[in-house]
Amino acid sequence: MSDTKRVFSQAQRSLLTCVINRIIPPKDNMPGAGSLGIAGFIENVAANTTSLTRLFNEGLAQIAVAAGPDFTSAFESLSDTAKDDLLRSIEAVNPTFFDQLVLQTYNGYYTNSEVFKLIGYELPKLAPPGAHPALLDESLLDHQRNREPFWKKV
């Protein structure tokens, strides 16, 4: 996480890692989002604007308080069912935070090169320098061109 901007404490990073492992848990050969290090991706996103930094700090604080008095390990020590119930309650009281949490978890996870390999996705090959892409096959537009206008002419 050397290129990550630090806006979370170590306790918040640990909590975030556990939380996102519930959003995308490990299954079969796929790692969980927390185990994959997506917390660093989220921290970097949160660091880009003060509003996101504040949103994530407040949301993580809500989770920590709801989990119990020992902020450093309370969430982690809950059963998976209790963790999910707690996260549903946070989603109900702070949907803006929870939407961002889920969005950034998925963004980080499904743009991760390790996940690409595991799901068999290959990045498109870049065209070599000086290559010219094929022109658009304009016959693909014939169906649309032959349609009646769907707007009202004024």
PDB file of C-alpha atoms in Angstrom, residues 14-99:
ATOM      1  CA  SER A  14      -8.457  -3.693   9.773  1.00  0.00           C
ATOM      2  CA  LEU A  15     -12.171  -3.055  10.247  1.00  0.00           C
ATOM      3  CA  LEU A  16     -12.607  -2.155   6.564  1.00  0.00           C
ATOM      4  CA  THR A  17     -10.801  -5.350   5.535  1.00  0.00           C
ATOM      5  CA  CYS A  18     -13.216  -7.445   7.622  1.00  0.00           C
ATOM      6  CA  VAL A  19     -16.252  -5.521   6.375  1.00  0.00           C
ATOM      7  CA  ILE A  20     -15.446  -5.870   2.693  1.00  0.00           C
ATOM      8  CA  ASN A  21     -14.768  -9.586   3.202  1.00  0.00           C
ATOM      9  CA  ARG A  22     -18.491  -9.756   4.042  1.00  0.00           C
ATOM     10  CA  ILE A  23     -19.466  -7.734   0.965  1.00  0.00           C
ATOM     11  CA  ILE A  24     -17.440 -10.025  -1.305  1.00  0.00           C
ATOM     12  CA  PRO A  25     -16.554 -13.074   0.779  1.00  0.00           C
ATOM     13  CA  PRO A  26     -14.090 -15.720  -0.342  1.00  0.00           C
ATOM     14  CA  LYS A  27     -15.774 -18.504  -2.290  1.00  0.00           C
ATOM     15  CA  ASP A  28     -14.321 -21.520  -4.065  1.00  0.00           C
ATOM     16  CA  ASN A  29     -11.085 -20.297  -5.689  1.00  0.00           C
ATOM     17  CA  MET A  30     -12.025 -16.599  -5.459  1.00  0.00           C
ATOM     18  CA  PRO A  31     -10.480 -14.523  -2.651  1.00  0.00           C
ATOM     19  CA  GLY A  32     -12.572 -12.188  -0.525  1.00  0.00           C
ATOM     20  CA  ALA A  33     -12.278  -8.462  -1.213  1.00  0.00           C
ATOM     21  CA  GLY A  34     -10.555  -7.830   2.120  1.00  0.00           C
ATOM     22  CA  SER A  35      -8.099 -10.673   1.650  1.00  0.00           C
ATOM     23  CA  LEU A  36      -7.230  -9.264  -1.770  1.00  0.00           C
ATOM     24  CA  GLY A  37      -6.248  -5.873  -0.316  1.00  0.00           C
ATOM     25  CA  ILE A  38      -9.145  -3.865  -1.717  1.00  0.00           C
ATOM     26  CA  ALA A  39      -9.190  -1.795   1.500  1.00  0.00           C
ATOM     27  CA  GLY A  40      -6.145   0.035   0.104  1.00  0.00           C
ATOM     28  CA  PHE A  41      -8.029   0.770  -3.114  1.00  0.00           C
ATOM     29  CA  ILE A  42     -10.977   2.140  -1.110  1.00  0.00           C
ATOM     30  CA  GLU A  43      -8.690   4.248   1.077  1.00  0.00           C
ATOM     31  CA  ASN A  44      -7.102   5.744  -2.023  1.00  0.00           C
ATOM     32  CA  VAL A  45     -10.540   6.589  -3.447  1.00  0.00           C
ATOM     33  CA  ALA A  46     -11.667   8.063  -0.125  1.00  0.00           C
ATOM     34  CA  ALA A  47      -8.542  10.216   0.005  1.00  0.00           C
ATOM     35  CA  ASN A  48      -9.423  11.943  -3.267  1.00  0.00           C
ATOM     36  CA  THR A  49     -12.059  14.230  -1.768  1.00  0.00           C
ATOM     37  CA  THR A  50     -12.717  15.491   1.719  1.00  0.00           C
ATOM     38  CA  SER A  51     -16.382  14.545   1.408  1.00  0.00           C
ATOM     39  CA  LEU A  52     -15.509  10.886   0.713  1.00  0.00           C
ATOM     40  CA  THR A  53     -12.882  10.902   3.460  1.00  0.00           C
ATOM     41  CA  ARG A  54     -15.494  12.182   5.889  1.00  0.00           C
ATOM     42  CA  LEU A  55     -18.166   9.780   4.620  1.00  0.00           C
ATOM     43  CA  PHE A  56     -15.937   6.728   5.033  1.00  0.00           C
ATOM     44  CA  ASN A  57     -14.556   7.822   8.400  1.00  0.00           C
ATOM     45  CA  GLU A  58     -18.072   8.391   9.755  1.00  0.00           C
ATOM     46  CA  GLY A  59     -19.360   5.129   8.272  1.00  0.00           C
ATOM     47  CA  LEU A  60     -16.495   3.080   9.667  1.00  0.00           C
ATOM     48  CA  ALA A  61     -17.029   4.741  13.063  1.00  0.00           C
ATOM     49  CA  GLN A  62     -20.707   3.742  12.951  1.00  0.00           C
ATOM     50  CA  ILE A  63     -19.757   0.142  12.235  1.00  0.00           C
ATOM     51  CA  ALA A  64     -17.160   0.125  15.020  1.00  0.00           C
ATOM     52  CA  VAL A  65     -19.593   1.567  17.583  1.00  0.00           C
ATOM     53  CA  ALA A  66     -22.368  -0.832  16.549  1.00  0.00           C
ATOM     54  CA  ALA A  67     -19.992  -3.803  16.826  1.00  0.00           C
ATOM     55  CA  GLY A  68     -19.201  -3.247  20.492  1.00  0.00           C
ATOM     56  CA  PRO A  69     -16.902  -1.580  22.984  1.00  0.00           C
ATOM     57  CA  ASP A  70     -13.623  -3.109  21.716  1.00  0.00           C
ATOM     58  CA  PHE A  71     -13.299  -1.125  18.475  1.00  0.00           C
ATOM     59  CA  THR A  72     -10.217  -2.987  17.289  1.00  0.00           C
ATOM     60  CA  SER A  73     -11.659  -6.514  17.186  1.00  0.00           C
ATOM     61  CA  ALA A  74     -15.391  -6.415  17.983  1.00  0.00           C
ATOM     62  CA  PHE A  75     -16.606  -6.699  14.379  1.00  0.00           C
ATOM     63  CA  GLU A  76     -14.091  -9.399  13.554  1.00  0.00           C
ATOM     64  CA  SER A  77     -15.197 -11.505  16.528  1.00  0.00           C
ATOM     65  CA  LEU A  78     -18.877 -11.513  15.484  1.00  0.00           C
ATOM     66  CA  SER A  79     -20.379 -14.478  13.654  1.00  0.00           C
ATOM     67  CA  ASP A  80     -20.889 -14.040   9.910  1.00  0.00           C
ATOM     68  CA  THR A  81     -24.654 -13.780  10.468  1.00  0.00           C
ATOM     69  CA  ALA A  82     -24.174 -11.082  13.121  1.00  0.00           C
ATOM     70  CA  LYS A  83     -21.775  -9.204  10.830  1.00  0.00           C
ATOM     71  CA  ASP A  84     -24.321  -9.278   8.018  1.00  0.00           C
ATOM     72  CA  ASP A  85     -27.106  -8.099  10.349  1.00  0.00           C
ATOM     73  CA  LEU A  86     -24.919  -5.251  11.609  1.00  0.00           C
ATOM     74  CA  LEU A  87     -24.080  -4.202   8.047  1.00  0.00           C
ATOM     75  CA  ARG A  88     -27.779  -4.253   7.095  1.00  0.00           C
ATOM     76  CA  SER A  89     -28.493  -1.927  10.019  1.00  0.00           C
ATOM     77  CA  ILE A  90     -25.711   0.442   8.876  1.00  0.00           C
ATOM     78  CA  GLU A  91     -27.128   0.330   5.349  1.00  0.00           C
ATOM     79  CA  ALA A  92     -30.534   1.358   6.730  1.00  0.00           C
ATOM     80  CA  VAL A  93     -29.240   4.318   8.774  1.00  0.00           C
ATOM     81  CA  ASN A  94     -26.480   5.494   6.413  1.00  0.00           C
ATOM     82  CA  PRO A  95     -27.350   4.429   2.854  1.00  0.00           C
ATOM     83  CA  THR A  96     -25.047   7.013   1.260  1.00  0.00           C
ATOM     84  CA  PHE A  97     -22.009   5.527   3.002  1.00  0.00           C
ATOM     85  CA  PHE A  98     -23.114   1.975   2.363  1.00  0.00           C
ATOM     86  CA  ASP A  99     -23.719   2.617  -1.350  1.00  0.00           C
TER      87      ASP A  99
END
